[in-house]
mmCIF file with all atom_site columns, C-alpha atoms in Angstrom:
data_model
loop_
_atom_site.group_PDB
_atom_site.id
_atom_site.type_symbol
_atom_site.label_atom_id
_atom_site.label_alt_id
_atom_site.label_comp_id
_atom_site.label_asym_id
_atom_site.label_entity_id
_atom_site.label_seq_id
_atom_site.pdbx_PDB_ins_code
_atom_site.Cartn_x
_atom_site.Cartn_y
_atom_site.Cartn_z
_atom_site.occupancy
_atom_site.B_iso_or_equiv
_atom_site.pdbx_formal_charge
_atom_site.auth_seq_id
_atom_site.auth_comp_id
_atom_site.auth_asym_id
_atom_site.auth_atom_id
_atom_site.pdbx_PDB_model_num
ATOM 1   C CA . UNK A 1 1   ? 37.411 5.797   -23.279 1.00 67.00 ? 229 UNK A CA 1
ATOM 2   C CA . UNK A 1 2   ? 35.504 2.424   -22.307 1.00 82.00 ? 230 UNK A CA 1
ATOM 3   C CA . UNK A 1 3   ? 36.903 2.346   -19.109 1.00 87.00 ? 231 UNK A CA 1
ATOM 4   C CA . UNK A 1 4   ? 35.948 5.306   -18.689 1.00 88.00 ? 232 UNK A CA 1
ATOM 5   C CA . UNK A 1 5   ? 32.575 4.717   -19.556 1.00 91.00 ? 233 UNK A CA 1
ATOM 6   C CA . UNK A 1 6   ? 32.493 1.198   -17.501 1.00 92.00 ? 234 UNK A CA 1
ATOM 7   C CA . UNK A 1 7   ? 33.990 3.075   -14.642 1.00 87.00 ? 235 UNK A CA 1
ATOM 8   C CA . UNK A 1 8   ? 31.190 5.738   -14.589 1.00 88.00 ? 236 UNK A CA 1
ATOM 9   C CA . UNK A 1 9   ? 27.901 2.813   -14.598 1.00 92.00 ? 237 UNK A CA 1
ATOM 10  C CA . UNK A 1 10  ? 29.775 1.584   -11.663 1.00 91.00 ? 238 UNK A CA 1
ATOM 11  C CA . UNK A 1 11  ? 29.731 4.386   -9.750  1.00 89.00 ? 239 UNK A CA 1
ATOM 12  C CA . UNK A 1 12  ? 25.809 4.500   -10.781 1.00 92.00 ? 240 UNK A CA 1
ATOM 13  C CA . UNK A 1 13  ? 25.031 1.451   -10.223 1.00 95.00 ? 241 UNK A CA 1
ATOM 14  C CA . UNK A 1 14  ? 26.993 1.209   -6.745  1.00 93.00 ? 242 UNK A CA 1
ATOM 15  C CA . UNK A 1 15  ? 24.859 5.108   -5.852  1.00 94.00 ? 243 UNK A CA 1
ATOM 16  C CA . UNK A 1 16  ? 21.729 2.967   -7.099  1.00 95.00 ? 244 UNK A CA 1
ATOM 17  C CA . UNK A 1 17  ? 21.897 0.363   -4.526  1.00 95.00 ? 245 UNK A CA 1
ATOM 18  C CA . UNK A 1 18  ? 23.401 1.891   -1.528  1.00 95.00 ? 246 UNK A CA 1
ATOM 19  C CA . UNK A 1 19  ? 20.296 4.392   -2.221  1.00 95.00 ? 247 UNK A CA 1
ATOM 20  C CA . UNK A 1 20  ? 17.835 1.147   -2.400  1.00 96.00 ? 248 UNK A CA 1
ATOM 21  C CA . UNK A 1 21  ? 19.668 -0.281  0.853   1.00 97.00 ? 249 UNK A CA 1
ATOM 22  C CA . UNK A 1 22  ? 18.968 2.954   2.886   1.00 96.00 ? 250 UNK A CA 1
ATOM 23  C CA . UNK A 1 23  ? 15.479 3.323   2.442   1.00 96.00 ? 251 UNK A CA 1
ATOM 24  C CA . UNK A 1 24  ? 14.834 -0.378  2.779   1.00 97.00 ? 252 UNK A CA 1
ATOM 25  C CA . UNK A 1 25  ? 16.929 0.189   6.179   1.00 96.00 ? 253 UNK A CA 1
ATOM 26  C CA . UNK A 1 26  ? 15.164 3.098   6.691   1.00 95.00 ? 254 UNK A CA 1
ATOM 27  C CA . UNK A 1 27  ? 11.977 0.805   6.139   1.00 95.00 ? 255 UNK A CA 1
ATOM 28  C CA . UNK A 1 28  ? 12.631 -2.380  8.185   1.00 96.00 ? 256 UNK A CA 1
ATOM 29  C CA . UNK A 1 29  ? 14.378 0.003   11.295  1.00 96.00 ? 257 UNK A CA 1
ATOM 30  C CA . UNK A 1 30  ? 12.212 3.171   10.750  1.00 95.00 ? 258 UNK A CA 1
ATOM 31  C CA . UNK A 1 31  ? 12.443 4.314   14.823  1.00 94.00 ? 259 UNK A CA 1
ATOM 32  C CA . UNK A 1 32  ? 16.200 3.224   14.598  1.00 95.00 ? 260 UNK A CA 1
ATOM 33  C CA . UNK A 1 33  ? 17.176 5.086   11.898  1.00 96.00 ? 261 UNK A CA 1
ATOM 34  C CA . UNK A 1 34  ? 14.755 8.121   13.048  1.00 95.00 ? 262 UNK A CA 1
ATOM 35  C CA . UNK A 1 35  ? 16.234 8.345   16.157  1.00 95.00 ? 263 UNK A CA 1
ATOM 36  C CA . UNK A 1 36  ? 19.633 8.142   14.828  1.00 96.00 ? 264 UNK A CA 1
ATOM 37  C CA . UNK A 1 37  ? 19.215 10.732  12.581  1.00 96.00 ? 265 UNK A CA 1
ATOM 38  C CA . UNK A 1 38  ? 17.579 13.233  15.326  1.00 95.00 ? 266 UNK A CA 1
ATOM 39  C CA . UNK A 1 39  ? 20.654 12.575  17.840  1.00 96.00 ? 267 UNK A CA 1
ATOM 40  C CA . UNK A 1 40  ? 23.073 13.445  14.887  1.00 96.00 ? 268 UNK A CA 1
ATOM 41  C CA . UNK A 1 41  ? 20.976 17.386  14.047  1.00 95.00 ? 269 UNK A CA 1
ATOM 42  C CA . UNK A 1 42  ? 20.927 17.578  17.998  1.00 95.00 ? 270 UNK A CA 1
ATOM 43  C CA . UNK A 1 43  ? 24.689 16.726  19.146  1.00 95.00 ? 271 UNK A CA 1
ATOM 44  C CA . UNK A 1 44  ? 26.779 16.054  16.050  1.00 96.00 ? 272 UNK A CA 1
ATOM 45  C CA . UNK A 1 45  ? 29.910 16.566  18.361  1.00 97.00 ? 273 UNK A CA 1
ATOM 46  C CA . UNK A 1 46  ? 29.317 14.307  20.763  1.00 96.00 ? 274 UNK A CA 1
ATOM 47  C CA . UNK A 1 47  ? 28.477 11.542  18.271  1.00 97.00 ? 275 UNK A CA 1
ATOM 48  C CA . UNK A 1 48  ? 31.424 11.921  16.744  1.00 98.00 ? 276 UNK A CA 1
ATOM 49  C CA . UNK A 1 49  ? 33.327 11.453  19.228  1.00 97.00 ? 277 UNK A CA 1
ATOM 50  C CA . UNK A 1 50  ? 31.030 8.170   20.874  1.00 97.00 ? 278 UNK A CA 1
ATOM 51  C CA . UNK A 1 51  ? 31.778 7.528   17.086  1.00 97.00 ? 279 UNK A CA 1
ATOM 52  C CA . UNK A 1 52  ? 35.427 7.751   16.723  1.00 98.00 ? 280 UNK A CA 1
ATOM 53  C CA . UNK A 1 53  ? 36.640 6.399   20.462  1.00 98.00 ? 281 UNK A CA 1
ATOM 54  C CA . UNK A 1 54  ? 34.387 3.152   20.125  1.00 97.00 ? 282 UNK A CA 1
ATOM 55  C CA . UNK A 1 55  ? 35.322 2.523   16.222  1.00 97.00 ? 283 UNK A CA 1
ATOM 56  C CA . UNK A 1 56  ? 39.096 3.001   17.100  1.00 97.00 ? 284 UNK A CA 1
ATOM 57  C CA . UNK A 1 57  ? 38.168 0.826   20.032  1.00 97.00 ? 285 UNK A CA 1
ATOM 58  C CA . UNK A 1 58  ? 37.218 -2.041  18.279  1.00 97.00 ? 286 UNK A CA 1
ATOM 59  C CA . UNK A 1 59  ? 38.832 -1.607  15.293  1.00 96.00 ? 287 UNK A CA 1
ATOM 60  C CA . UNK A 1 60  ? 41.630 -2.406  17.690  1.00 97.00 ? 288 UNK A CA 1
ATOM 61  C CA . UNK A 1 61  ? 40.590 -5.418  19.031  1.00 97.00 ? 289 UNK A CA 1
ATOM 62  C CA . UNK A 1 62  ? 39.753 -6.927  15.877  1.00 96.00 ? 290 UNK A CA 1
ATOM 63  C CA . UNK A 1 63  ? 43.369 -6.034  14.660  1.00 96.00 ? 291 UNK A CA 1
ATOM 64  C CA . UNK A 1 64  ? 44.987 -7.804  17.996  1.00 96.00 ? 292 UNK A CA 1
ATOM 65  C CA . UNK A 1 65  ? 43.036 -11.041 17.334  1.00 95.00 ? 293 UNK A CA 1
ATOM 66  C CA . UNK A 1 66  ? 43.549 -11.175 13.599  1.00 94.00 ? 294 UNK A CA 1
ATOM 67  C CA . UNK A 1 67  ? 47.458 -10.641 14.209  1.00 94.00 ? 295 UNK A CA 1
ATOM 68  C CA . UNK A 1 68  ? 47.699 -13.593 17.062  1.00 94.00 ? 296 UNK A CA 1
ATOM 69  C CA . UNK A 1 69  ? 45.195 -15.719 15.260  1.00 92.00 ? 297 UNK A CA 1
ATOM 70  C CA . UNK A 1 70  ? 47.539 -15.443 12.487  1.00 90.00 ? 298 UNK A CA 1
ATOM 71  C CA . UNK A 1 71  ? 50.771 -16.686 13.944  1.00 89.00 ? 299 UNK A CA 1
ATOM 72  C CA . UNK A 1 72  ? 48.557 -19.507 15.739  1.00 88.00 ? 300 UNK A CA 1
ATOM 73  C CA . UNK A 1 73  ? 48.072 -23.145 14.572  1.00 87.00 ? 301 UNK A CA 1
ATOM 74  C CA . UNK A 1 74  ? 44.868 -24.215 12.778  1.00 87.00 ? 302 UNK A CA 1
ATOM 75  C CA . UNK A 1 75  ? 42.151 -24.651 15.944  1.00 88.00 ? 303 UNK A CA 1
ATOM 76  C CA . UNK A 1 76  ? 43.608 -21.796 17.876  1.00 89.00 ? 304 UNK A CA 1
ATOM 77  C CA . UNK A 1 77  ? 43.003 -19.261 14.897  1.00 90.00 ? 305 UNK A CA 1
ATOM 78  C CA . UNK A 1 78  ? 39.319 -20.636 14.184  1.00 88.00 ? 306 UNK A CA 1
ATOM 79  C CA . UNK A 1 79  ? 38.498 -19.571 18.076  1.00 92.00 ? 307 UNK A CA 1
ATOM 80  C CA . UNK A 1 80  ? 40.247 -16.274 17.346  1.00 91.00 ? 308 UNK A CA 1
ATOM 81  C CA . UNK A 1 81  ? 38.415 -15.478 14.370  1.00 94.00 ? 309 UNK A CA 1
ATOM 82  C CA . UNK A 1 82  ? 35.236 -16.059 15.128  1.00 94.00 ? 310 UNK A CA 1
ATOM 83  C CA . UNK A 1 83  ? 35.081 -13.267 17.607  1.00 95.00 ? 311 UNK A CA 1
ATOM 84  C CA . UNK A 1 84  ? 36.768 -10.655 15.593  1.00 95.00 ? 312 UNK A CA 1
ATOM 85  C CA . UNK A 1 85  ? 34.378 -11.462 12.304  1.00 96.00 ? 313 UNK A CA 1
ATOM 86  C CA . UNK A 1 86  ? 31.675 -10.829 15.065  1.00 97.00 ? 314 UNK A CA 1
ATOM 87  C CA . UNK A 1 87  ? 33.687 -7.613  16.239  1.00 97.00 ? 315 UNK A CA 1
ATOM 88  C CA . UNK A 1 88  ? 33.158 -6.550  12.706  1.00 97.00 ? 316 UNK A CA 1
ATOM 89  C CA . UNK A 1 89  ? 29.652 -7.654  11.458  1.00 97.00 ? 317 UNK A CA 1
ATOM 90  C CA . UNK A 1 90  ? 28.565 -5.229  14.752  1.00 96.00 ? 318 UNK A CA 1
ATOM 91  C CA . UNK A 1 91  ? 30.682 -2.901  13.111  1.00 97.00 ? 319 UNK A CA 1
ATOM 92  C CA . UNK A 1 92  ? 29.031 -2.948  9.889   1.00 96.00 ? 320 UNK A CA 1
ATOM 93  C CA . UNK A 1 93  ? 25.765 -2.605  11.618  1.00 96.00 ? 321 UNK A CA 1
ATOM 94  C CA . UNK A 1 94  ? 26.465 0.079   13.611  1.00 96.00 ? 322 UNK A CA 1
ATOM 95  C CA . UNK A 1 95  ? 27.495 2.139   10.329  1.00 96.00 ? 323 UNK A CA 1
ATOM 96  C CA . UNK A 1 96  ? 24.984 0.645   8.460   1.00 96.00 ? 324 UNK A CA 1
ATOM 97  C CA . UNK A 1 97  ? 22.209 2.290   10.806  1.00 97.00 ? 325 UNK A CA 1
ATOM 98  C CA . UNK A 1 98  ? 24.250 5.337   11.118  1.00 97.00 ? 326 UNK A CA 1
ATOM 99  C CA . UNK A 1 99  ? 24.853 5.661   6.999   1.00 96.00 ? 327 UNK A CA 1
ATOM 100 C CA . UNK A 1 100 ? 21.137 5.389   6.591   1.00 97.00 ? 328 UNK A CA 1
ATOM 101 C CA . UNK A 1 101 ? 20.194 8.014   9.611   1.00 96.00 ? 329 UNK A CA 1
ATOM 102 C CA . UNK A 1 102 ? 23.273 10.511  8.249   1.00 96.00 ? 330 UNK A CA 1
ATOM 103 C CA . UNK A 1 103 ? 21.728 10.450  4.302   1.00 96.00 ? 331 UNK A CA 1
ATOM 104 C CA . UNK A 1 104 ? 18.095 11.373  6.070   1.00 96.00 ? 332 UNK A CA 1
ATOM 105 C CA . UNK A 1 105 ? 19.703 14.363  7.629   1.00 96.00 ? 333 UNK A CA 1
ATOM 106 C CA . UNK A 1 106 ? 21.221 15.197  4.516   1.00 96.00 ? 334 UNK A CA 1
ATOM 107 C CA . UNK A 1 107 ? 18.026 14.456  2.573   1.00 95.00 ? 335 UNK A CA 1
ATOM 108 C CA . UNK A 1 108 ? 15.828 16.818  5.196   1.00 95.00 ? 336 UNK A CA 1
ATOM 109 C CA . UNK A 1 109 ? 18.132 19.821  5.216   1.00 95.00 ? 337 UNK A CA 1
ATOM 110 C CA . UNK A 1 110 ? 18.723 19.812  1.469   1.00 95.00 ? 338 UNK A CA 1
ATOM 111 C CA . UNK A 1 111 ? 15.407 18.494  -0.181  1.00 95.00 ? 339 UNK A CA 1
ATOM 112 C CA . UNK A 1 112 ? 12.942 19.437  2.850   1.00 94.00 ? 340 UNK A CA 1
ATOM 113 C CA . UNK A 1 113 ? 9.576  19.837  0.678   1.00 95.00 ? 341 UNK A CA 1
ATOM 114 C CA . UNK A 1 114 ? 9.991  16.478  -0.433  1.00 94.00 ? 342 UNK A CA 1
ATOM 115 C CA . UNK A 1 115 ? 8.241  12.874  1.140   1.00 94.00 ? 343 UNK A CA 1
ATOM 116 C CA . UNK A 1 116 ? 10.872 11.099  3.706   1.00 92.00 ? 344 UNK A CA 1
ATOM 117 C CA . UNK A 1 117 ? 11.739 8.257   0.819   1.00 93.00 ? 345 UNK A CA 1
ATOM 118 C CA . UNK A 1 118 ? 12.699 11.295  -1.761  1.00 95.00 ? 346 UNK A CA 1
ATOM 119 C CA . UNK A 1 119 ? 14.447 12.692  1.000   1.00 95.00 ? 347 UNK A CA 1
ATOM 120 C CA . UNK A 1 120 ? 16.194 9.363   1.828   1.00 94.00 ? 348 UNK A CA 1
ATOM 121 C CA . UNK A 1 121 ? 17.361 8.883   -1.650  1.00 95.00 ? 349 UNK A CA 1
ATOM 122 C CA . UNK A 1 122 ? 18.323 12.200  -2.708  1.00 95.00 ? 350 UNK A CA 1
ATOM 123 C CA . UNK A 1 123 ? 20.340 11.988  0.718   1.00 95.00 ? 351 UNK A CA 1
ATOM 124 C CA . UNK A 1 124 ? 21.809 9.264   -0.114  1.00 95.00 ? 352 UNK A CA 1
ATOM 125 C CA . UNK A 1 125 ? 22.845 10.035  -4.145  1.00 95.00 ? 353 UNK A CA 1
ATOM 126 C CA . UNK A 1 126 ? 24.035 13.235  -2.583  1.00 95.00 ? 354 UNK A CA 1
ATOM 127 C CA . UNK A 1 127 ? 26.604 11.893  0.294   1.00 95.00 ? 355 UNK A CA 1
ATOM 128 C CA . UNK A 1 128 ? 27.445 9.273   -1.982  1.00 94.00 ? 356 UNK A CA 1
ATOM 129 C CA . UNK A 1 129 ? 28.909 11.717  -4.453  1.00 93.00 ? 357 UNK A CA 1
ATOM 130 C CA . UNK A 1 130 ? 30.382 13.768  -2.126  1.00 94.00 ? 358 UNK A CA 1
ATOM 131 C CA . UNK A 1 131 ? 32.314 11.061  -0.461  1.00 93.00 ? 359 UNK A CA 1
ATOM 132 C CA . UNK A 1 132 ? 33.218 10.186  -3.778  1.00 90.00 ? 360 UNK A CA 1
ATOM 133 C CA . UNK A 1 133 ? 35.175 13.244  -4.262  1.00 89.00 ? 361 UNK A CA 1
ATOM 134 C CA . UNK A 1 134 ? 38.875 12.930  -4.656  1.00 89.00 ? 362 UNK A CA 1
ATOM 135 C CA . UNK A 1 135 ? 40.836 12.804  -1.056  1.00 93.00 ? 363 UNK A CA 1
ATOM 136 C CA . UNK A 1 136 ? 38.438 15.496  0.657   1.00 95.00 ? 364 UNK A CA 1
ATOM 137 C CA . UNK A 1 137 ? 35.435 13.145  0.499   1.00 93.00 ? 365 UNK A CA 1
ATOM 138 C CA . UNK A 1 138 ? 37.756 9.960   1.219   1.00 92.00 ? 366 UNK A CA 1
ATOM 139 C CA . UNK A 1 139 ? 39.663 11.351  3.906   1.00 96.00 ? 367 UNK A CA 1
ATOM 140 C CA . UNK A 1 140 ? 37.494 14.458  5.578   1.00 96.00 ? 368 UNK A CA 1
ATOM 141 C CA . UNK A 1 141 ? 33.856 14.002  5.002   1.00 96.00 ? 369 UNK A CA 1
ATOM 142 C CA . UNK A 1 142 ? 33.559 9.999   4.504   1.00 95.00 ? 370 UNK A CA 1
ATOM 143 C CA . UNK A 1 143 ? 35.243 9.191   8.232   1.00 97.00 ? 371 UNK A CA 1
ATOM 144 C CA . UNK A 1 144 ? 33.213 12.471  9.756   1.00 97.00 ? 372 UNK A CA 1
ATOM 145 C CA . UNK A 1 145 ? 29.775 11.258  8.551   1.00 97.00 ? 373 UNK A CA 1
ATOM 146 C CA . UNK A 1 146 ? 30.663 7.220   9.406   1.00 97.00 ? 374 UNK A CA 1
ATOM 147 C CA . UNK A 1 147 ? 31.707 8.410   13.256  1.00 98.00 ? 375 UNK A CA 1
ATOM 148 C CA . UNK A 1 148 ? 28.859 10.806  13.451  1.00 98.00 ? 376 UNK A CA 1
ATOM 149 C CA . UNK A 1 149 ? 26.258 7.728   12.557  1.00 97.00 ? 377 UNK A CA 1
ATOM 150 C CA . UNK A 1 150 ? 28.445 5.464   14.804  1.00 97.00 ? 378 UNK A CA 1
ATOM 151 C CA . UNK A 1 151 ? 28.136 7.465   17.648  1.00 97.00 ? 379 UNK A CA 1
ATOM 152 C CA . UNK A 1 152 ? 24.429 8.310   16.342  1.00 97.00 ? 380 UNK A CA 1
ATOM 153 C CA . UNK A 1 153 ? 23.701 5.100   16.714  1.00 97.00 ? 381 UNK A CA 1
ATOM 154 C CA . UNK A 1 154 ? 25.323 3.969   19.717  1.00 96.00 ? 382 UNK A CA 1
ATOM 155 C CA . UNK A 1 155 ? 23.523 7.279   21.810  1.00 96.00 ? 383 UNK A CA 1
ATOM 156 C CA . UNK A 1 156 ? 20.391 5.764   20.536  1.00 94.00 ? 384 UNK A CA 1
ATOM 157 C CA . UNK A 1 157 ? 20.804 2.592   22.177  1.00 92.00 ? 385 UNK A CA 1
ATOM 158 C CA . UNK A 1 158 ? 21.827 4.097   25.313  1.00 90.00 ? 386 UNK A CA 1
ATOM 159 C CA . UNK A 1 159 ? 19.792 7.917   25.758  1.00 83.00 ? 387 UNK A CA 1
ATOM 160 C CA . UNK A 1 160 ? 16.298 7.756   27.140  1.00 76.00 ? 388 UNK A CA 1
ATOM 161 C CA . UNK A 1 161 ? 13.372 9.482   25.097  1.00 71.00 ? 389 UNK A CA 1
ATOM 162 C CA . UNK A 1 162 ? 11.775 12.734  26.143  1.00 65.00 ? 390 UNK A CA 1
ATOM 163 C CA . UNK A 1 163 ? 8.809  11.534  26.103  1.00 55.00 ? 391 UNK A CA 1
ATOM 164 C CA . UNK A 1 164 ? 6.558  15.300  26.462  1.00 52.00 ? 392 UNK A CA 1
#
């Protein structure tokens, strides 16, 4: 039963603070995460596949320079490491700003009488729990939501505004 127990205040706790790292992304990167969140409502498709093809993209390349690095001597592997842990802190990024834009969405279109931060963190507790769920939310709805904020993010960069 403790385990139990000690595995249940993890989840919380680990709900707790991605919810307190979204909305101070969501604070720091307010246009960013705005506009992210308005490409994924307008063309979730699309992003998901921006998403998908540039995640597999450079999850690919990071995977080909770990690999050689690996069979490599000592000075060769530091120069091919380097570039891949860069590969991936972009990667992080990229999903970080698309996490934070995808649990706005879900905050607006489930909680929409309530302020943006509400929204934000309700959002978040929310897709949190749902990707929590047992195979469906590991292997469905976690990789769905992840390429949709990818791609999100990545049409943000590159889309102009309509400015009206």
């Amino acid at each position: 039963m403790p385990d139990i127990l000690r595995l249940f205040l993890i989840i919380i706790m680990l709900i707790v603070g991605l919810a307190a790292y979204f909305l101070v992304v969501n604070a720091l990167f307010a246009t960013r995460v705005a506009r992210t969140t308005s490409i994924a409502q307008s063309t979730p498709a699309r992003s998901f596949g921006i998403g998908f093809v540039n995640f597999v993209f450079f999850a690919l390349i990071v995977m080909v320079l770990l690999s050689i690095a690996d069979k490599t001597g000592p000075f060769i592997r530091g120069v091919l490491t380097l570039p891949a842990v860069i590969i991936l802190a972009f990667l992080a990024i990229l999903l970080s700003l698309g996490l934070a834009g995808m649990s706005n969405l879900m905050g607006e279109r489930i909680f929409p009488d309530l302020p943006v931060w509400k929204q934000t963190l309700w959002g978040t507790v929310c897709l949190s729990l749902a990707c929590a769920l047992p195979f469906v939310g590991w292997f469905l709805l976690l990789p769905y939501v992840g390429f949709v904020g990818i791609g999100a993010v990545i049409l943000g960069f590159f889309q102009r505004e309509n400015r009206a």
